[in-house]
Short mmCIF file of C-alpha atoms and ligand atoms in Angstrom, two decimals:
data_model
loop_
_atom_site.label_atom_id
_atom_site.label_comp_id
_atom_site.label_asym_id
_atom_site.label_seq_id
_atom_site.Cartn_x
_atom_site.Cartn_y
_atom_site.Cartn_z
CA UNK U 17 -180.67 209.95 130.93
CA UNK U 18 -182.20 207.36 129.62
CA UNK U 19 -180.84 207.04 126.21
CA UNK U 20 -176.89 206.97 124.74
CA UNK U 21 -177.20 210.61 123.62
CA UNK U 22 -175.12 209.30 120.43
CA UNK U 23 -176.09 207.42 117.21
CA UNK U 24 -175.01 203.97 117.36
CA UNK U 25 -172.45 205.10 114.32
CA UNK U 26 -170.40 206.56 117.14
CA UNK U 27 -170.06 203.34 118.91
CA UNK U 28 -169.39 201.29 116.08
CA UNK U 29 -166.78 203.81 114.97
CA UNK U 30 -165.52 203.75 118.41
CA UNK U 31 -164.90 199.71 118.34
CA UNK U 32 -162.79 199.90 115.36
CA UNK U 33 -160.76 201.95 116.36
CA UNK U 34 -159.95 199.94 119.43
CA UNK U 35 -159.18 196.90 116.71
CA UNK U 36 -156.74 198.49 115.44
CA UNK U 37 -154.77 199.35 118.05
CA UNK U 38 -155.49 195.52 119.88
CA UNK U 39 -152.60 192.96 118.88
CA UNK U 40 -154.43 189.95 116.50
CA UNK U 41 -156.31 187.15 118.24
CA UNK U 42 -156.97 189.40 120.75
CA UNK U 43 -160.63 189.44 123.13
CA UNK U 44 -161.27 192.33 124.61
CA UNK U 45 -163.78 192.83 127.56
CA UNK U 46 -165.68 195.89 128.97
CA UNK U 47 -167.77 195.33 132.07
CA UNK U 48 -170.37 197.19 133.78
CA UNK U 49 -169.82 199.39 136.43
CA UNK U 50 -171.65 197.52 140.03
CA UNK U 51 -174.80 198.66 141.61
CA UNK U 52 -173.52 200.44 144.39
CA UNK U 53 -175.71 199.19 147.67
CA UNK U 54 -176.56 202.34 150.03
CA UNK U 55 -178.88 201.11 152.84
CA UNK U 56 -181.61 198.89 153.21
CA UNK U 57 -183.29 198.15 150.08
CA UNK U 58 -181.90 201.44 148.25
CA UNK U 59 -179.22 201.87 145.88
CA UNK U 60 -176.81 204.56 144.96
CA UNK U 61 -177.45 206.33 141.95
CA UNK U 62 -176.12 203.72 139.07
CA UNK U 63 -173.55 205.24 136.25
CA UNK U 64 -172.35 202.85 133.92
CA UNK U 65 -168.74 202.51 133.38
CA UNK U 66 -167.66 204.95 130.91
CA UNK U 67 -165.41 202.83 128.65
CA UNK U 68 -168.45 200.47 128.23
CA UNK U 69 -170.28 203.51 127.60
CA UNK U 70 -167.99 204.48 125.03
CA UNK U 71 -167.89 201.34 123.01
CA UNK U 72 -171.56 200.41 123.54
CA UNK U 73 -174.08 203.14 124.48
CA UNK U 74 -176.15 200.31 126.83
CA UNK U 75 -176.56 202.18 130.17
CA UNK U 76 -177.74 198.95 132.04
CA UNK U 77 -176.09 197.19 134.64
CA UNK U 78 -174.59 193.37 134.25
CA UNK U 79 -173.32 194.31 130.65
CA UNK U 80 -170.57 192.42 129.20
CA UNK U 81 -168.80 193.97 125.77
CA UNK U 82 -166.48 191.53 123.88
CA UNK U 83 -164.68 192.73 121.24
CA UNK U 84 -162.43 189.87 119.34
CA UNK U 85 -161.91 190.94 115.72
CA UNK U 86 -159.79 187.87 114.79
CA UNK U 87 -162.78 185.63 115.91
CA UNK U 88 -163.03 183.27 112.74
CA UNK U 89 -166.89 183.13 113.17
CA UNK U 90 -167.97 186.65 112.22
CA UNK U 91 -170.90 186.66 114.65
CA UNK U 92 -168.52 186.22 117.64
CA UNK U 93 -166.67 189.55 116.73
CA UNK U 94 -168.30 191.55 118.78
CA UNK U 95 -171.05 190.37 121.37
CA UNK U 96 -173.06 192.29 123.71
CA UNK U 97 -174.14 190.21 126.70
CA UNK U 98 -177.22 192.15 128.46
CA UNK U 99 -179.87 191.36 131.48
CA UNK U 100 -182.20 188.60 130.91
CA UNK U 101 -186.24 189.98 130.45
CA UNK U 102 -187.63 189.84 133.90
CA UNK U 103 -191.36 191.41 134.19
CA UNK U 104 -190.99 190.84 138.04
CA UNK U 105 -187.59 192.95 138.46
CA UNK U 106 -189.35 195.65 135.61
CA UNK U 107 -192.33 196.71 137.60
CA UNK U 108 -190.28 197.81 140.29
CA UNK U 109 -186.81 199.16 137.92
CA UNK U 110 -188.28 199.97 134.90
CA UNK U 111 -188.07 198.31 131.22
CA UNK U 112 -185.03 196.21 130.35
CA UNK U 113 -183.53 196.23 126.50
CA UNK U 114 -184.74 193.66 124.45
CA UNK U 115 -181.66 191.97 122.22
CA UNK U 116 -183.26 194.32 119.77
CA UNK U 117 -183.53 197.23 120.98
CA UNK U 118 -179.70 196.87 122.29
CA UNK U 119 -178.76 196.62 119.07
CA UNK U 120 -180.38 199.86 117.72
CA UNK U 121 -178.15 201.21 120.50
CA UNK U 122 -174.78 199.84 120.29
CA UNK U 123 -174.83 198.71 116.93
CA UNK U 124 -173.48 194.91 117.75
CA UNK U 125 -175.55 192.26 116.42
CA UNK U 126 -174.99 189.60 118.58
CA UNK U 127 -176.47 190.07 121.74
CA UNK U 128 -177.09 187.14 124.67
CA UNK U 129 -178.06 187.22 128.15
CA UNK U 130 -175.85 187.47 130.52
CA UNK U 131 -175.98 184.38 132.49
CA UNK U 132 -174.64 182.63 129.13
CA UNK U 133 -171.74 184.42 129.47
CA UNK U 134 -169.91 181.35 131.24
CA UNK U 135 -170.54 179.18 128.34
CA UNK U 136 -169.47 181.44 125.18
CA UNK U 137 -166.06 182.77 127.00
CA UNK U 138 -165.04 179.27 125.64
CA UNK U 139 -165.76 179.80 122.35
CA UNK U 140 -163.72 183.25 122.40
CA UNK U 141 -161.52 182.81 124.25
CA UNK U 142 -160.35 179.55 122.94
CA UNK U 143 -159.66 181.21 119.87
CA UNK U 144 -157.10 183.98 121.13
CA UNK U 145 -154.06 184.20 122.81
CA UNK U 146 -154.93 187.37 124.48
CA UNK U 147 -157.37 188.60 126.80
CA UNK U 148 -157.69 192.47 127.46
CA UNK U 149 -159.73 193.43 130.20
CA UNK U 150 -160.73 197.25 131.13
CA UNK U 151 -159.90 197.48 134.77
CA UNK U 152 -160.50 200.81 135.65
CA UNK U 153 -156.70 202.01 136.69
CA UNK U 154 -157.47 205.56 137.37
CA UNK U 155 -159.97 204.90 140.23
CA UNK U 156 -159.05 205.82 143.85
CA UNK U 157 -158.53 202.17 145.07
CA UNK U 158 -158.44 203.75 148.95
CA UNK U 159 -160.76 200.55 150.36
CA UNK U 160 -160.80 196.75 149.62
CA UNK U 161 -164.00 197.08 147.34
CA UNK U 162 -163.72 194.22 144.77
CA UNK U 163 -165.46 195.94 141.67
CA UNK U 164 -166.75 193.46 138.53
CA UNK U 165 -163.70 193.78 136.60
CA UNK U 166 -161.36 193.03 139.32
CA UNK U 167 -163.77 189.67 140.14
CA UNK U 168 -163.76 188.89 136.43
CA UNK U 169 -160.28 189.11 135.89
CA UNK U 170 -159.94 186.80 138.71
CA UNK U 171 -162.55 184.27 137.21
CA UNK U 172 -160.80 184.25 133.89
CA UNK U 173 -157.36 184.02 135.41
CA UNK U 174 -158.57 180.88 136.92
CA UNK U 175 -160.56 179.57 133.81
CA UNK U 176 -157.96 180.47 131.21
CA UNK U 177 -154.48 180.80 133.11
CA UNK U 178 -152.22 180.24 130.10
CA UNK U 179 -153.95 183.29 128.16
CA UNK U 180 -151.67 186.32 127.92
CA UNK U 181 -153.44 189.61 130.01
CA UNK U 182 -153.16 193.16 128.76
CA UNK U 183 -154.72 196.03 129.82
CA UNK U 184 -157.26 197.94 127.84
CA UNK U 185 -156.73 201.17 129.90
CA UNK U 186 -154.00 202.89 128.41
CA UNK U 187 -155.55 201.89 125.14
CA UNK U 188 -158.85 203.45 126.04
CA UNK U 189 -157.50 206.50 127.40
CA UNK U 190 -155.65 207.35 124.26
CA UNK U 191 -159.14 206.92 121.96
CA UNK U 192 -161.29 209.16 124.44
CA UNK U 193 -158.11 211.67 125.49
CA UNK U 194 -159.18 213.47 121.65
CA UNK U 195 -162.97 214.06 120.92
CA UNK U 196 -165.05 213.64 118.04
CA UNK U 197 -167.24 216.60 117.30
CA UNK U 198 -170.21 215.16 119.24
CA UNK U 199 -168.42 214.73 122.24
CA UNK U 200 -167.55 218.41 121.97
CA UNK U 201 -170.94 219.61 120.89
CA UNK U 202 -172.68 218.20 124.50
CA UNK U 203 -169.37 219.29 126.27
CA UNK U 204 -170.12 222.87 124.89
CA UNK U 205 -173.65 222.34 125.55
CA UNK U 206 -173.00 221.04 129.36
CA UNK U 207 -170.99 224.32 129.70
CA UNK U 208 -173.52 226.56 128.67
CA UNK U 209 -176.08 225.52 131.32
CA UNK U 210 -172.87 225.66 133.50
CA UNK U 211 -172.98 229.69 132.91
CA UNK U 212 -176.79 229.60 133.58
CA UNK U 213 -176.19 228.43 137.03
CA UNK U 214 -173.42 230.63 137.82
CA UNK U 215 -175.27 233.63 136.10
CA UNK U 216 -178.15 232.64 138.94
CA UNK U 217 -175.64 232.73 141.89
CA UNK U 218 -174.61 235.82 141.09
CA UNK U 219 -177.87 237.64 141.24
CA UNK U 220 -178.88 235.32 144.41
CA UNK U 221 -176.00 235.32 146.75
CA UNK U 222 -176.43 237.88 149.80
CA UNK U 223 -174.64 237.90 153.07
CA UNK U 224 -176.42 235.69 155.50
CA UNK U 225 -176.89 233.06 152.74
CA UNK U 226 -175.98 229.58 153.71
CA UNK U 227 -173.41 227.98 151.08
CA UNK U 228 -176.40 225.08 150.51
CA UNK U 229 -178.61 228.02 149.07
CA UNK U 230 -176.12 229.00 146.77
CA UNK U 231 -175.67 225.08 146.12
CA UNK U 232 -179.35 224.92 145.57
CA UNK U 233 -179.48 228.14 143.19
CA UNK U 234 -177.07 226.16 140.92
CA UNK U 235 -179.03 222.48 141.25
CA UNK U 236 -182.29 224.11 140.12
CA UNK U 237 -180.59 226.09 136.91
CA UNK U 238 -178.57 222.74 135.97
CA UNK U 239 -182.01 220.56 136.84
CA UNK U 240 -184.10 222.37 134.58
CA UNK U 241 -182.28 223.23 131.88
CA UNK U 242 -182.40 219.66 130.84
CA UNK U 243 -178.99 218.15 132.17
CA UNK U 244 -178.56 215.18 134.71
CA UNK U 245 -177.45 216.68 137.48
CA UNK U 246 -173.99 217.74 138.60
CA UNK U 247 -170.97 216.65 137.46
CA UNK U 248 -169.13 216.07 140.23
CA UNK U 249 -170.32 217.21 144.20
CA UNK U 250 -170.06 220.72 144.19
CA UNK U 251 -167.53 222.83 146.10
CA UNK U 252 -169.24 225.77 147.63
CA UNK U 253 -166.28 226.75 149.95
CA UNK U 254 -166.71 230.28 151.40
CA UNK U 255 -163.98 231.96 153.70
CA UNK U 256 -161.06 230.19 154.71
CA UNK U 257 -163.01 226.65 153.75
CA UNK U 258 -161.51 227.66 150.14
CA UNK U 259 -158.64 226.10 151.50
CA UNK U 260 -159.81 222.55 151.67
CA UNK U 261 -159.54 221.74 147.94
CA UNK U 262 -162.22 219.02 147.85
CA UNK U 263 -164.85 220.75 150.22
CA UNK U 264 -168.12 220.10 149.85
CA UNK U 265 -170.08 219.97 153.44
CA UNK U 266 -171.18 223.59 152.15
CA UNK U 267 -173.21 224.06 155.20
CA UNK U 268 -171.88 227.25 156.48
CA UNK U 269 -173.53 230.73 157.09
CA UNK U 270 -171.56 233.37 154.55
CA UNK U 271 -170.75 236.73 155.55
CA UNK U 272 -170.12 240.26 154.28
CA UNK U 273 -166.74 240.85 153.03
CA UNK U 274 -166.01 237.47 152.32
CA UNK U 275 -165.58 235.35 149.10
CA UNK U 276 -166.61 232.25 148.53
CA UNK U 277 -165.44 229.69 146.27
CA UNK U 278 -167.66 227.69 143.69
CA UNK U 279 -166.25 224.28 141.99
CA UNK U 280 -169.12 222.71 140.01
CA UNK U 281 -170.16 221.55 136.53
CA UNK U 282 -173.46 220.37 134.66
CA UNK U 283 -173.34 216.48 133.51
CA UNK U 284 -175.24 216.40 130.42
CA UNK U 285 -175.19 213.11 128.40
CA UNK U 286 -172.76 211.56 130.24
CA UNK U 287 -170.51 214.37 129.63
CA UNK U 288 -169.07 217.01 132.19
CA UNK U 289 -168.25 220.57 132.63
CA UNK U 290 -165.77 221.63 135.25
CA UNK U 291 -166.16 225.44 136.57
CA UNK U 292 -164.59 227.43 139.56
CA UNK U 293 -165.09 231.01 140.02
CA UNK U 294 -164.71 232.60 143.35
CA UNK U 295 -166.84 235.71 143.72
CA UNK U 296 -167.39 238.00 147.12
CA UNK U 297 -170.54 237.37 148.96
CA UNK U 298 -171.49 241.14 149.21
CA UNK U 299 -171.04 241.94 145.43
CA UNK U 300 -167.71 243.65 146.14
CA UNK U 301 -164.08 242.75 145.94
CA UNK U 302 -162.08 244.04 149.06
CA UNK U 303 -158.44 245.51 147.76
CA UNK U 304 -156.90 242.34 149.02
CA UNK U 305 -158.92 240.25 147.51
CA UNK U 306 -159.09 242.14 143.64
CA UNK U 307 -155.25 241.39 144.30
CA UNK U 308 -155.16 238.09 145.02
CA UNK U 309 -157.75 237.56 142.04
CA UNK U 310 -156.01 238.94 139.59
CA UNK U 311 -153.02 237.28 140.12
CA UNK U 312 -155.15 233.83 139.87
CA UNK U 313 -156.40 235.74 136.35
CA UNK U 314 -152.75 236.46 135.14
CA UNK U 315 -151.90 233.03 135.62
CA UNK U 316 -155.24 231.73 133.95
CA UNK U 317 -154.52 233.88 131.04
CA UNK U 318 -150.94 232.47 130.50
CA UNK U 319 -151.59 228.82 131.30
CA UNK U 320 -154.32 229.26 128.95
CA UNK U 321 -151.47 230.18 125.83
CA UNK U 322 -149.93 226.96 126.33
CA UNK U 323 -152.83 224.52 125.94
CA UNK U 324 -151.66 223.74 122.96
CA UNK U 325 -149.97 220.93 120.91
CA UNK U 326 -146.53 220.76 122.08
CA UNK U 327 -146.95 220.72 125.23
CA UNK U 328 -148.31 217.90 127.91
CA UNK U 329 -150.30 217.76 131.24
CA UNK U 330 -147.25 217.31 133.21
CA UNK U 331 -145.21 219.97 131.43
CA UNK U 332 -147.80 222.23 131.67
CA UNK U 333 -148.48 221.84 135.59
CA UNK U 334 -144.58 222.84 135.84
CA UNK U 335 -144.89 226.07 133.93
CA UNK U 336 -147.64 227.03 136.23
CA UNK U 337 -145.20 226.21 139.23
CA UNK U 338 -142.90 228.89 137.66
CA UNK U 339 -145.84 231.54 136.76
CA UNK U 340 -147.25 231.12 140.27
CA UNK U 341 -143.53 231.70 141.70
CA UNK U 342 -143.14 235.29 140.05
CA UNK U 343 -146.78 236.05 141.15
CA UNK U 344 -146.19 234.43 144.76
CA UNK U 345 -142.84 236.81 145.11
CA UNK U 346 -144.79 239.89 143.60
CA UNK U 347 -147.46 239.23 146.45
CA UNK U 348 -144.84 239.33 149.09
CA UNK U 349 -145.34 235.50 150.15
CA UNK U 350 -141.43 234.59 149.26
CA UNK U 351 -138.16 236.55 147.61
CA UNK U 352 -136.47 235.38 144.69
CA UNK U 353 -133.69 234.63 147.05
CA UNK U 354 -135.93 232.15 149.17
CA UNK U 355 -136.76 230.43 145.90
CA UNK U 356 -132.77 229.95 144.78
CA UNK U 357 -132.26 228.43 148.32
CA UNK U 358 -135.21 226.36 147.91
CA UNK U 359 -135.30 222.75 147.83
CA UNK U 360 -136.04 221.78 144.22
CA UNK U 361 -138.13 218.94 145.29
CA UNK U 362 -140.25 220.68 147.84
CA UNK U 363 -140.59 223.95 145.93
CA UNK U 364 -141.91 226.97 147.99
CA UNK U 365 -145.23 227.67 145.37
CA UNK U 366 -146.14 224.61 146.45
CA UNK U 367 -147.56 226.24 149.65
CA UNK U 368 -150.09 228.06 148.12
CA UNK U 369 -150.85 226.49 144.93
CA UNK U 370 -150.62 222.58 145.61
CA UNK U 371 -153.08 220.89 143.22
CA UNK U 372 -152.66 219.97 138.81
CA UNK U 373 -153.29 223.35 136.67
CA UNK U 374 -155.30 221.46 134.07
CA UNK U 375 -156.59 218.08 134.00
CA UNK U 376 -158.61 216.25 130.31
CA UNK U 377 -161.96 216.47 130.81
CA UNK U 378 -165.25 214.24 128.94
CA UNK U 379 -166.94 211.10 130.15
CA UNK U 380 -165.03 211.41 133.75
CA UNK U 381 -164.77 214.67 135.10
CA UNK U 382 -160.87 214.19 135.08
CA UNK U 383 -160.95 211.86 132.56
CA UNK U 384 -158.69 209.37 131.64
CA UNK U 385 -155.18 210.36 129.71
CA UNK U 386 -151.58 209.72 128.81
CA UNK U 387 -150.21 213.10 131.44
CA UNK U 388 -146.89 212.88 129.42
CA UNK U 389 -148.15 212.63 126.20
CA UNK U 390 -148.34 215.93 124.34
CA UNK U 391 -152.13 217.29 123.68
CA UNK U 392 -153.80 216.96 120.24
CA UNK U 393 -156.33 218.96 119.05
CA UNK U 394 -159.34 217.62 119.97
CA UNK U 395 -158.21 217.11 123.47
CA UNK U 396 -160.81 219.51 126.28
CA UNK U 397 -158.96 220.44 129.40
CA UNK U 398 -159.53 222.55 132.02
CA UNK U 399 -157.26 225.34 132.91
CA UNK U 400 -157.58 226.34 136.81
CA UNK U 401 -154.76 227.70 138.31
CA UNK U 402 -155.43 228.95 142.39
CA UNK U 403 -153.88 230.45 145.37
CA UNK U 404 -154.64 229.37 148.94
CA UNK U 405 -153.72 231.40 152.02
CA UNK U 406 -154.79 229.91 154.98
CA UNK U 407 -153.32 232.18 157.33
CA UNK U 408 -155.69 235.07 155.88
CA UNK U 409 -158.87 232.87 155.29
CA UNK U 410 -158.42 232.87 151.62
CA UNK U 411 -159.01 230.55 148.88
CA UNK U 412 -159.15 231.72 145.30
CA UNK U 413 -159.79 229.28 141.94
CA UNK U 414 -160.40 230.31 138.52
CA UNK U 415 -161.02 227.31 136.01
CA UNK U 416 -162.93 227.13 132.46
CA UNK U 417 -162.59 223.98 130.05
CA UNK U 418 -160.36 224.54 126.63
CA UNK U 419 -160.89 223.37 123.56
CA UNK U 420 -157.27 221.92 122.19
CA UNK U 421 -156.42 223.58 118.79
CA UNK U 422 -153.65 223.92 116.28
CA UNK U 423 -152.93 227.07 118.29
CA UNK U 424 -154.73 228.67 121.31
CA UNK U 425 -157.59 226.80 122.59
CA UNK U 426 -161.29 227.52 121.98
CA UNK U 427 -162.17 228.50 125.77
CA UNK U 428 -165.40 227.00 125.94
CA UNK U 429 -166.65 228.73 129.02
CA UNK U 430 -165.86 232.34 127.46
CA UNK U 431 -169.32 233.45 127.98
CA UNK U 432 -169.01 232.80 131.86
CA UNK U 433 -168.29 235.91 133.97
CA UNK U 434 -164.37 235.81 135.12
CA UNK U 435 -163.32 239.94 134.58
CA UNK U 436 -163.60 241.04 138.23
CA UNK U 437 -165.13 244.35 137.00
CA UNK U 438 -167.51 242.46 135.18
CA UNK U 439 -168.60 239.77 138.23
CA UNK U 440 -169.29 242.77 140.16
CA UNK U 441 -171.52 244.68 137.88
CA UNK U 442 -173.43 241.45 136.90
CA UNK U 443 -173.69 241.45 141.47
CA UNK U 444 -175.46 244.49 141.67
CA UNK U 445 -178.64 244.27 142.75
CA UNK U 446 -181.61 246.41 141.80
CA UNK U 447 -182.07 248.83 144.43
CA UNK U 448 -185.81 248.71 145.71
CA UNK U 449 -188.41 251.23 144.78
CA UNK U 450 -189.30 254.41 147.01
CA UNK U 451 -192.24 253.96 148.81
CA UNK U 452 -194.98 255.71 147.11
CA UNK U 453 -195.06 259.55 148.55
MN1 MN J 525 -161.25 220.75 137.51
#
């Protein structure tokens, strides 16, 4: 994508907001997301930082957004600080914004280059008593990578050590946890191609198949039908390799009488869709495994009744706890009994169903939200409750994205095969034609 997929009116709208909620004489800054070296001269894929995304459309890398709506000289209210022209650097990457044409994004007015941005931080920042800075807070921080806003924040810390610091996450996550009806259009959108590819596995998956076909079968269907790519690596786990939740080698040969388990989503505008659906590879559901499924469904279709207002991420994860329990002792895995001697903090469901039912979902795949704060309509999460048996080679996850309502959620993946009657109808394939007699 080369383009914000949004009118700048979004951004702009997007920006107040965030005033409103800042504390006065306050300068808030967004920075970009780093270019991500791979080897040699080559580059990871680049994906801007989605708050900076959100409050400026500009999908380039070195962007700085300052927001200070206090600042007494109106055209330091809001300042976009892009990449200098460079005609050298543009025959090889491509064409970089002109101040112009980063306005027609982003809607802000004043844009500089970034190099100047050492010189006008004085002039905001002298201004304010607070600096808010978006470091990222939700990212897995497993390594001792040093992103741009954890250098920043160091730089400023340095430059301006008397400043108070806040953080502009929790702020953030509470504007993008409810969307506007744009976001939701491309969401919907992003789900529909979704079905496309899954519609395609299901009339191309055979026994023999290697799980990188069937990942292939869904790249094409996403590629084509206009989104960026996938959302998020995609889990093609067949056989017991359902049980390792964030599998994605998908390199292994698939076999009759075996399921295998898809976890995948388009990405279209920046937006994602999050799907799992676990289907057998011959087109038929062994009596085991219709059982197994169906409890996953039960427990879809009840988790799905309290996506509602009322109710948060956190509480909702521990009602699925107790729906998986009653399905867990119904399967034979555990008694009631076993569960009243249990130790509260280690519960027993926890063995076969050990990951969040629902997660928000928009910009970031899980995307960034308050887990105790009760939902709002508005609000897309997933609902994808699972059971994992590793002792029979099993791994079974059902998960569409929900639309938060007054009442029950608008499922947005409704049109997407989940009925196991209906997945193995749509897996029938056409028997050949008799040779001519
Ligand atoms: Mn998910």
């Amino acid at each position: 994508m080369k383009k914000a997929a949004f009118q700048p009116s979004f951004f702009i709208n997007n920006r107040k907001k965030l005033a409103v909620l800042l504390p006065p004489k306050t300068l808030a800054l967004f920075f970009a997301n780093d270019r991500m070296p791979r080897s040699g001269d080559q580059h990871f894929l680049f994906r801007q930082n989605s708050d900076l995304y959100y409050m400026s459309g500009i999908l380039q890398p070195d962007t700085i957004l300052a927001v200070c709506p206090d600042h007494p000289n109106p055209r330091y209210r809001e300042i976009l600080f892009i990449q200098h022209a460079d005609a050298v650097r543009e025959i090889w990457d491509g064409h970089r914004f002109s101040s112009k044409e980063a306005t027609a994004v982003s809607g802000v007015e004043t844009v500089i280059h970034v190099d100047e941005f050492n010189q006008v931080i004085d002039d905001i920042a002298y201004p304010s008593n607070y600096i808010y800075v978006n470091v990222a807070e939700d990212i897995k921080r497993d390594n001792e990578l040093v992103t741009y806003d954890l250098r920043m924040i160091n730089y400023l810390k340095t430059r301006f050590p008397l400043h108070q610091y806040g953080r502009l996450a929790p702020l953030m996550a509470s504007l993008r946890f409810v969307k506007y009806s744009e976001e939701i259009h491309v969401i919907q959108n992003a789900c529909e191609i979704t079905g496309k590819a899954f519609n395609r596995v299901l009339s191309a998956i055979r026994p023999g198949m290697h799980e990188y076909e069937i990942e292939a079968e869904m790249t094409c269907e996403i590629m084509r039908n206009g989104a960026s790519g996938h959302a998020f690596l995609p889990i093609v786990a067949s056989a017991k390799n359902a049980c390792v939740l964030h599998y994605n080698v998908n390199s292994r040969l698939m076999q009759e009488g075996e399921l295998v388990l898809l976890d995948f989503g388009a990405e279209l505008s920046y937006y994602c869709s999050d799907c799992s659906r676990t289907i057998p590879v011959s087109g038929r559901f062994t009596p085991r495994q219709r059982q197994l499924y169906e409890a996953a469904l039960r427990v879809f279709r009840k988790i799905m009744h309290i996506i509602r207002p009322g109710f948060s991420i956190v509480q909702i994860n521990m009602q699925a706890g107790r729906f998986w329990e009653e399905e867990h002792v119904r399967l034979g895995l555990y008694s009631m009994e076993d569960v009243r001697r249990q130790d509260p903090d280690q519960p027993l469901y926890r063995k076969y169903f050990m990951h969040g039912v629902t997660h928000s979902l928009g910009l970031d795949v899980h995307d960034v939200c308050d887990r105790y704060q009760p939902l709002e309509p508005g609000a897309i999460l997933t609902c994808e409750p699972g059971i994992y048996i590793p002792e029979e080679g099993i791994g079974i996850r059902l998960e569409n994205d929900m639309l938060v309502t007054p009442s029950d959620p608008i499922d947005l993946m409704k049109h997407i095969p989940i009925e196991p009657d209906e997945i193995e109808e749509r897996m029938k394939k056409p028997t050949p034609c008799p040779p001519p007699a």
